[in-house]
mmCIF file of N, CA and C in Angstrom:
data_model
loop_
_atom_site.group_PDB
_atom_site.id
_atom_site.type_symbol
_atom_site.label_atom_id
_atom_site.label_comp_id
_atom_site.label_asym_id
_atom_site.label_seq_id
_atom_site.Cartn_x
_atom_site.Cartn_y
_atom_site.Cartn_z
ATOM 1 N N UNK H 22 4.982 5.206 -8.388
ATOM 2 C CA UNK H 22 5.744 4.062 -8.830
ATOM 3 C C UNK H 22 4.905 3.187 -9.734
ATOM 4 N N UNK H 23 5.282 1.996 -10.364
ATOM 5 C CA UNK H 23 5.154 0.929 -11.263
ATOM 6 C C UNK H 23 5.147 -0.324 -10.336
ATOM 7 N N UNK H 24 3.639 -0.819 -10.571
ATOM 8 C CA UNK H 24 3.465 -2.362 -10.341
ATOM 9 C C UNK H 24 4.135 -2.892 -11.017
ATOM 10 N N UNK H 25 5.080 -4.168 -10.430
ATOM 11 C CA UNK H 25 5.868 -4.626 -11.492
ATOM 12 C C UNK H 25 5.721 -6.220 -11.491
ATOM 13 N N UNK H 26 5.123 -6.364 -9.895
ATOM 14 C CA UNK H 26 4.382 -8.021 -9.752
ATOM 15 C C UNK H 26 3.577 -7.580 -8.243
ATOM 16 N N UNK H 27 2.446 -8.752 -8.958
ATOM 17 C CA UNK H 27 1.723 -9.031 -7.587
ATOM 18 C C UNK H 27 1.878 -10.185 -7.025
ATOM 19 N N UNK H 28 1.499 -10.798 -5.885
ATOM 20 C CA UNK H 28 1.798 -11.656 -4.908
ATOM 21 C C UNK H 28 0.575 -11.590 -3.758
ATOM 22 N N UNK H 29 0.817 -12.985 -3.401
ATOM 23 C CA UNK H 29 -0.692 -13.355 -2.797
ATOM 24 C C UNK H 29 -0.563 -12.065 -1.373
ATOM 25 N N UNK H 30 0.366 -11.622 -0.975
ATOM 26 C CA UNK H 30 0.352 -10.893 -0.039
ATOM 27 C C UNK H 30 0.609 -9.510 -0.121
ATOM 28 N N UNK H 31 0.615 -8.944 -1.480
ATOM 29 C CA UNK H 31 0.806 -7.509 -2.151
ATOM 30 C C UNK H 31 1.726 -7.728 -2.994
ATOM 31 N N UNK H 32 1.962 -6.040 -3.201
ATOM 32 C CA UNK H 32 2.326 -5.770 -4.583
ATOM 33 C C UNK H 32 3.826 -5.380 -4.950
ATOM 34 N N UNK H 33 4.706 -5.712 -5.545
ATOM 35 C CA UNK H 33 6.039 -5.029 -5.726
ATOM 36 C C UNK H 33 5.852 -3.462 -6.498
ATOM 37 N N UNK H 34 6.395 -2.628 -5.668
ATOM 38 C CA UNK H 34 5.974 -1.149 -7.166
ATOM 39 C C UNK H 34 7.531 -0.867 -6.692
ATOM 40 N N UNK H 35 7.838 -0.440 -8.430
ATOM 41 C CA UNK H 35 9.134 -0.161 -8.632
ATOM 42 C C UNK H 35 9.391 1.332 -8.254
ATOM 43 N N UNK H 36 9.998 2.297 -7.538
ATOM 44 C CA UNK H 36 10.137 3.382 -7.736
ATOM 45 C C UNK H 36 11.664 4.562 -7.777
ATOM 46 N N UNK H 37 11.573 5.548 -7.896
ATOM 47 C CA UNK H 37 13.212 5.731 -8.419
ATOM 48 C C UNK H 37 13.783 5.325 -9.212
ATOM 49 N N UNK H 38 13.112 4.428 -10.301
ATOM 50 C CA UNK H 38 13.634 3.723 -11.391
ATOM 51 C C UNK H 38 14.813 2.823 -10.668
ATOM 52 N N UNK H 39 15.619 2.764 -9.733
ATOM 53 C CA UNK H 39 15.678 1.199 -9.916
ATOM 54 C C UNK H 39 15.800 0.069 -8.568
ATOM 55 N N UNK H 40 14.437 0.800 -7.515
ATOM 56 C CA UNK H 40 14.170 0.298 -6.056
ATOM 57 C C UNK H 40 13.025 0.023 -6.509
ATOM 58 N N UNK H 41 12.980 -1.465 -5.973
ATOM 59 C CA UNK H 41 11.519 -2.233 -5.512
ATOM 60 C C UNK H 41 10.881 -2.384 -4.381
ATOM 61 N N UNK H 42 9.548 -2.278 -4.261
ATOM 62 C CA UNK H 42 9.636 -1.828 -2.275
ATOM 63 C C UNK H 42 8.016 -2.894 -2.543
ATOM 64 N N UNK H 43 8.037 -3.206 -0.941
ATOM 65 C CA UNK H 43 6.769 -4.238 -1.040
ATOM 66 C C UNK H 43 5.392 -3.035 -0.379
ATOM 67 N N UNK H 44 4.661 -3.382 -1.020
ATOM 68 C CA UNK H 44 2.973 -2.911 -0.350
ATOM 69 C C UNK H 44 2.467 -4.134 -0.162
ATOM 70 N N UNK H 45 2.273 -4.449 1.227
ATOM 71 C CA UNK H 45 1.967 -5.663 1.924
ATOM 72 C C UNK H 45 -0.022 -5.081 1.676
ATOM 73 N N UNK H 46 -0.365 -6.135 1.210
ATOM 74 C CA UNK H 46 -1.593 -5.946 1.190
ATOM 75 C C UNK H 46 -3.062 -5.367 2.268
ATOM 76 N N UNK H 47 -2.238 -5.357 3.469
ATOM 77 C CA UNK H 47 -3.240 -4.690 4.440
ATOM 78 C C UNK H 47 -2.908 -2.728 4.311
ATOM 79 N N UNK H 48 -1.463 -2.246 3.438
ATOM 80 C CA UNK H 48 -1.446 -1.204 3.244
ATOM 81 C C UNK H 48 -2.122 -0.395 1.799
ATOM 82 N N UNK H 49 -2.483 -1.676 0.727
ATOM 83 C CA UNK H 49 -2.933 -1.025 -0.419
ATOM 84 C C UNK H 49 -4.690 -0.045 -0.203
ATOM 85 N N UNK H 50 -5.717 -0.439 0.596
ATOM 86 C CA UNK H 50 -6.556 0.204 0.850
ATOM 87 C C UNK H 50 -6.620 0.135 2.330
ATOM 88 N N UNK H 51 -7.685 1.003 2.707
ATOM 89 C CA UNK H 51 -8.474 1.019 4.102
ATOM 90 C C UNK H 51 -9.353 0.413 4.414
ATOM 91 N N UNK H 52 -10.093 -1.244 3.599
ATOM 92 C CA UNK H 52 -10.619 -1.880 3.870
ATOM 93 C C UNK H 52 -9.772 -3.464 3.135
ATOM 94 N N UNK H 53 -10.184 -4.479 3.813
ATOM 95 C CA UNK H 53 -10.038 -5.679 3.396
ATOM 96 C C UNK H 53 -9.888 -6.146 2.427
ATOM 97 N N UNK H 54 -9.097 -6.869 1.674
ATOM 98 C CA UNK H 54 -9.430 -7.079 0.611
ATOM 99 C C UNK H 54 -8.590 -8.744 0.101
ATOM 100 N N UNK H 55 -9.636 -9.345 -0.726
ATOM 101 C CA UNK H 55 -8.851 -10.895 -0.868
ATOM 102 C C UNK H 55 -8.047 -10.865 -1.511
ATOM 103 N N UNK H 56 -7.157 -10.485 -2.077
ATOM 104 C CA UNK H 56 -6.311 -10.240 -3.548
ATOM 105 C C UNK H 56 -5.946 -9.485 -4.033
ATOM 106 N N UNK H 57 -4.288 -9.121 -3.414
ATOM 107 C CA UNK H 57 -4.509 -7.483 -4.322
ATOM 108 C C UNK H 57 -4.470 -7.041 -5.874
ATOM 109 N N UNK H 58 -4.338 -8.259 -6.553
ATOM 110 C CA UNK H 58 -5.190 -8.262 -8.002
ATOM 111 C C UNK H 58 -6.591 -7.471 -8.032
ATOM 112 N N UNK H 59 -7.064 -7.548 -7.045
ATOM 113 C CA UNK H 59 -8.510 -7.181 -6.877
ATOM 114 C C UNK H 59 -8.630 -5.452 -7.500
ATOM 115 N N UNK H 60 -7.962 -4.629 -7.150
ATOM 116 C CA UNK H 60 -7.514 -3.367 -7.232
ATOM 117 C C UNK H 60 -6.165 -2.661 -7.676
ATOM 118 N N UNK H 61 -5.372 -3.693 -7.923
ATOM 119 C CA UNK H 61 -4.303 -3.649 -9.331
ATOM 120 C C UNK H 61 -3.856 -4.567 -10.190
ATOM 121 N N UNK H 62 -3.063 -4.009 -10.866
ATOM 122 C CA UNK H 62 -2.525 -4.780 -12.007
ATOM 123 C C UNK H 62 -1.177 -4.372 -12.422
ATOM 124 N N UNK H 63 -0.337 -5.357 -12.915
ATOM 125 C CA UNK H 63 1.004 -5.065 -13.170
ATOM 126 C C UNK H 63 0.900 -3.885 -14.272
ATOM 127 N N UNK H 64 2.141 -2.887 -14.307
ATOM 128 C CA UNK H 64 2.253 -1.838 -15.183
ATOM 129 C C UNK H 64 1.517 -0.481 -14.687
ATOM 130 N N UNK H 65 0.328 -0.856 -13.412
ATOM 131 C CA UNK H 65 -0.314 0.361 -13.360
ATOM 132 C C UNK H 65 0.783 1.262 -12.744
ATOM 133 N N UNK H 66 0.312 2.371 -12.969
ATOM 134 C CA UNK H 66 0.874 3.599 -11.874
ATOM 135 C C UNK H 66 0.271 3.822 -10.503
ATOM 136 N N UNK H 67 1.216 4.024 -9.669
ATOM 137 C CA UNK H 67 0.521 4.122 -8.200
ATOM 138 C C UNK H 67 1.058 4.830 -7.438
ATOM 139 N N UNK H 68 0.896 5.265 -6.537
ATOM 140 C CA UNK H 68 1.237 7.021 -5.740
ATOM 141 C C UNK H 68 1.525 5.948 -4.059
ATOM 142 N N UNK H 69 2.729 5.888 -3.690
ATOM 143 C CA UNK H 69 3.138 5.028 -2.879
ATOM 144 C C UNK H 69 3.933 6.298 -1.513
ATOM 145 N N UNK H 70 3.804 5.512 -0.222
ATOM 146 C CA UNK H 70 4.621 6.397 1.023
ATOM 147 C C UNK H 70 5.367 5.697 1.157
ATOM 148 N N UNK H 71 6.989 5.948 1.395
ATOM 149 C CA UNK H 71 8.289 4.819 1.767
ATOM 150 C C UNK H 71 7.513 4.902 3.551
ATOM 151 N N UNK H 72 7.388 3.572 4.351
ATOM 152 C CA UNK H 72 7.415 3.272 5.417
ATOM 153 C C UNK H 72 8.262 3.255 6.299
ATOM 154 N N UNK H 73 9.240 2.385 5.325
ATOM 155 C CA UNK H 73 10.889 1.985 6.118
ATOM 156 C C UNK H 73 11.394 1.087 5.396
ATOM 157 N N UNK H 74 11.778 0.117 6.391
ATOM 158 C CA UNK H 74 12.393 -1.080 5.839
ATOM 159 C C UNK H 74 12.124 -1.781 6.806
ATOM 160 N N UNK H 75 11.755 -3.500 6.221
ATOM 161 C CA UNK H 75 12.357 -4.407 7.402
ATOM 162 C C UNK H 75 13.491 -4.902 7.535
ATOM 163 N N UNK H 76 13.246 -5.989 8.626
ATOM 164 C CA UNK H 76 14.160 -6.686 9.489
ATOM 165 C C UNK H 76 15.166 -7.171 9.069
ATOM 166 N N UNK H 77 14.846 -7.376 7.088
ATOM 167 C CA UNK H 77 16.112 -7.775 6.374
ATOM 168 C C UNK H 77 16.294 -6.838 5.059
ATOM 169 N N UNK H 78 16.486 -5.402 5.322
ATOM 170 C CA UNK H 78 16.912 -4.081 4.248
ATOM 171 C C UNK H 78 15.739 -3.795 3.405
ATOM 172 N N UNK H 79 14.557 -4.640 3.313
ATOM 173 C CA UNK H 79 13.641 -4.648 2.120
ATOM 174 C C UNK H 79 12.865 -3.628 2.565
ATOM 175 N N UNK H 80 12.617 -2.501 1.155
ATOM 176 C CA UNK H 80 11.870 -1.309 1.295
ATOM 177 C C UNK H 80 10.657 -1.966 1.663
ATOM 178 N N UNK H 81 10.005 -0.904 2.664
ATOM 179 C CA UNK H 81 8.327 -1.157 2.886
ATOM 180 C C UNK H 81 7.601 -0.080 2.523
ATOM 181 N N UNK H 82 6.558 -0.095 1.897
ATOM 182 C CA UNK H 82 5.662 1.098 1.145
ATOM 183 C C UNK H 82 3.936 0.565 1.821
ATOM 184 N N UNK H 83 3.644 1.918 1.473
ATOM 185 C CA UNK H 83 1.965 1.659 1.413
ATOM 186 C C UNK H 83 1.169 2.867 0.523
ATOM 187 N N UNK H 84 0.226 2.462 -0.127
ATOM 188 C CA UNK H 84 -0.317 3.311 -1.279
ATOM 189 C C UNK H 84 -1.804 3.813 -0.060
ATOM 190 N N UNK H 85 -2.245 3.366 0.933
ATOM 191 C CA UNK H 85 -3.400 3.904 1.462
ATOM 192 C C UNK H 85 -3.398 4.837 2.185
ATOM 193 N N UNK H 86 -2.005 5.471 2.393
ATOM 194 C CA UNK H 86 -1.887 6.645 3.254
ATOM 195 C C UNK H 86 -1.557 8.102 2.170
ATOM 196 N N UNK H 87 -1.863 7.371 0.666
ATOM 197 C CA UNK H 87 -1.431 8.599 -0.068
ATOM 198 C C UNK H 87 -3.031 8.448 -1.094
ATOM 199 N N UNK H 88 -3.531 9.720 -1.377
ATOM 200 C CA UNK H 88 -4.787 9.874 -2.161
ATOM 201 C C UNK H 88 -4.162 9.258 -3.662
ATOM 202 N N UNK H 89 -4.057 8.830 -4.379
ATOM 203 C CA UNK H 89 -3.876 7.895 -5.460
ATOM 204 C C UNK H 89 -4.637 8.566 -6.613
ATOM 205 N N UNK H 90 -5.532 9.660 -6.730
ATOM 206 C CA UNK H 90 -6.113 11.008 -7.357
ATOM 207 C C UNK H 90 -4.977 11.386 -7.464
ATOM 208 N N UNK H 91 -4.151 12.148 -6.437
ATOM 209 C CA UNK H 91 -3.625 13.482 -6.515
ATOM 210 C C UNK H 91 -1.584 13.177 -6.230
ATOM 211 N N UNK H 92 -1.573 12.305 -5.398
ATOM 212 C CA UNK H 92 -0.679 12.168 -5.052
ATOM 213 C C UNK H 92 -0.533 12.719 -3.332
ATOM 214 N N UNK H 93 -1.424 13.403 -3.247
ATOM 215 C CA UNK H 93 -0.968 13.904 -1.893
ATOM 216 C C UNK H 93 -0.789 12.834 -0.792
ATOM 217 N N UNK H 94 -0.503 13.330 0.196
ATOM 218 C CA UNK H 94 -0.532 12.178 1.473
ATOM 219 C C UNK H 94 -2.035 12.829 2.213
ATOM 220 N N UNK H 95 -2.635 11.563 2.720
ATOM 221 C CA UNK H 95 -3.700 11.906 3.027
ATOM 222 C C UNK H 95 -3.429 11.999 4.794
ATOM 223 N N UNK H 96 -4.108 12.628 5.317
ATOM 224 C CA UNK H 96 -4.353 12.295 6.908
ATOM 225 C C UNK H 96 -4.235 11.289 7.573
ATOM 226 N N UNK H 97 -3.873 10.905 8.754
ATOM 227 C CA UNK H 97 -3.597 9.434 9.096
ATOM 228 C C UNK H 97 -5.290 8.779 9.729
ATOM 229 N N UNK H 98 -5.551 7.841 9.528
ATOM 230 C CA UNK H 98 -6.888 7.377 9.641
ATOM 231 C C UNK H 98 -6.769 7.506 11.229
ATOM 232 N N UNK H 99 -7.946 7.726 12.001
ATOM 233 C CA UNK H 99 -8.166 8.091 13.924
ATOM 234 C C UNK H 99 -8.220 6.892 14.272
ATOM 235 N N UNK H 100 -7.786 6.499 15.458
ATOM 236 C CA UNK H 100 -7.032 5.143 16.203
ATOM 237 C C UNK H 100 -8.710 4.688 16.246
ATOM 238 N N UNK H 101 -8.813 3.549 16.106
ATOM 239 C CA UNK H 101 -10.305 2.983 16.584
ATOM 240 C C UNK H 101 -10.353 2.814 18.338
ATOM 241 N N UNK H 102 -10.865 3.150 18.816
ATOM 242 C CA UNK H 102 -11.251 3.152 20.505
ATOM 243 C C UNK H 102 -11.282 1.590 20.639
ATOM 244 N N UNK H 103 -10.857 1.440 21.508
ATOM 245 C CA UNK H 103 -11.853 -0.100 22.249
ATOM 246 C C UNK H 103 -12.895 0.157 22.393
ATOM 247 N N UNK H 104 -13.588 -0.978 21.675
ATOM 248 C CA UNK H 104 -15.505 -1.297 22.067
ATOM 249 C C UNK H 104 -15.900 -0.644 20.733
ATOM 250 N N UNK H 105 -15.182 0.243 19.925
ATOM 251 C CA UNK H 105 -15.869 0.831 18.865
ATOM 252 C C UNK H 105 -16.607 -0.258 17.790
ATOM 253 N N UNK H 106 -17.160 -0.261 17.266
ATOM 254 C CA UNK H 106 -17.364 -1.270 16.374
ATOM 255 C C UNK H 106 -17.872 -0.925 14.641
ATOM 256 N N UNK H 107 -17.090 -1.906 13.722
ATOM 257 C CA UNK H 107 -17.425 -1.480 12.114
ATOM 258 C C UNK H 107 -18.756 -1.772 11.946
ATOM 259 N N UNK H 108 -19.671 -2.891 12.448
ATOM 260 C CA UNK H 108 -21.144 -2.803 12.126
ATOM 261 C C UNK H 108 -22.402 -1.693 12.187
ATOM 262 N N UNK H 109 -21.504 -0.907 12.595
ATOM 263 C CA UNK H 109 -22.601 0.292 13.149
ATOM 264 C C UNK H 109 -23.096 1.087 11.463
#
């Protein structure tokens, strides 16, 4: 799909030519990030998974469960354990 606006909380990408679906910013990568300006821009192309929808019909997408190289869908990331920790 087509970035078509960003927003402090993700990105609109247009797809099917004429559905807009949100990538809420905790789905654009697998790490944190302040802005999803940070790692797009309107017009880019982007390799998006339909999620669903919410609570009020609006498509939900996420671009971090699909390799953005290739298009493929990637593996689902392994549940973090309790007690595991990212500082390691």
């Amino acid at each position: 799909g087509k970035v078509v606006k960003i927003v402090d909380f993700g990105a609109f990408v247009n797809f099917f030519g004429k559905r807009d679906g949100l990538v809420h910013v905790s789905q654009i990568e697998n790490r944190r990030l302040n802005h999803p300006s940070d790692v797009l821009k309107e017009g880019q192309e982007v390799y998006v998974k339909l999620l669903g929808f919410d609570d009020r019909g609006k498509v939900r997408l996420a671009m971090k469960m699909v390799d953005q190289e290739t298009g493929a869908e990637l593996p689902p990331e392994p549940k973090k354990k309790k007690g595991d920790d990212d500082d390691e």
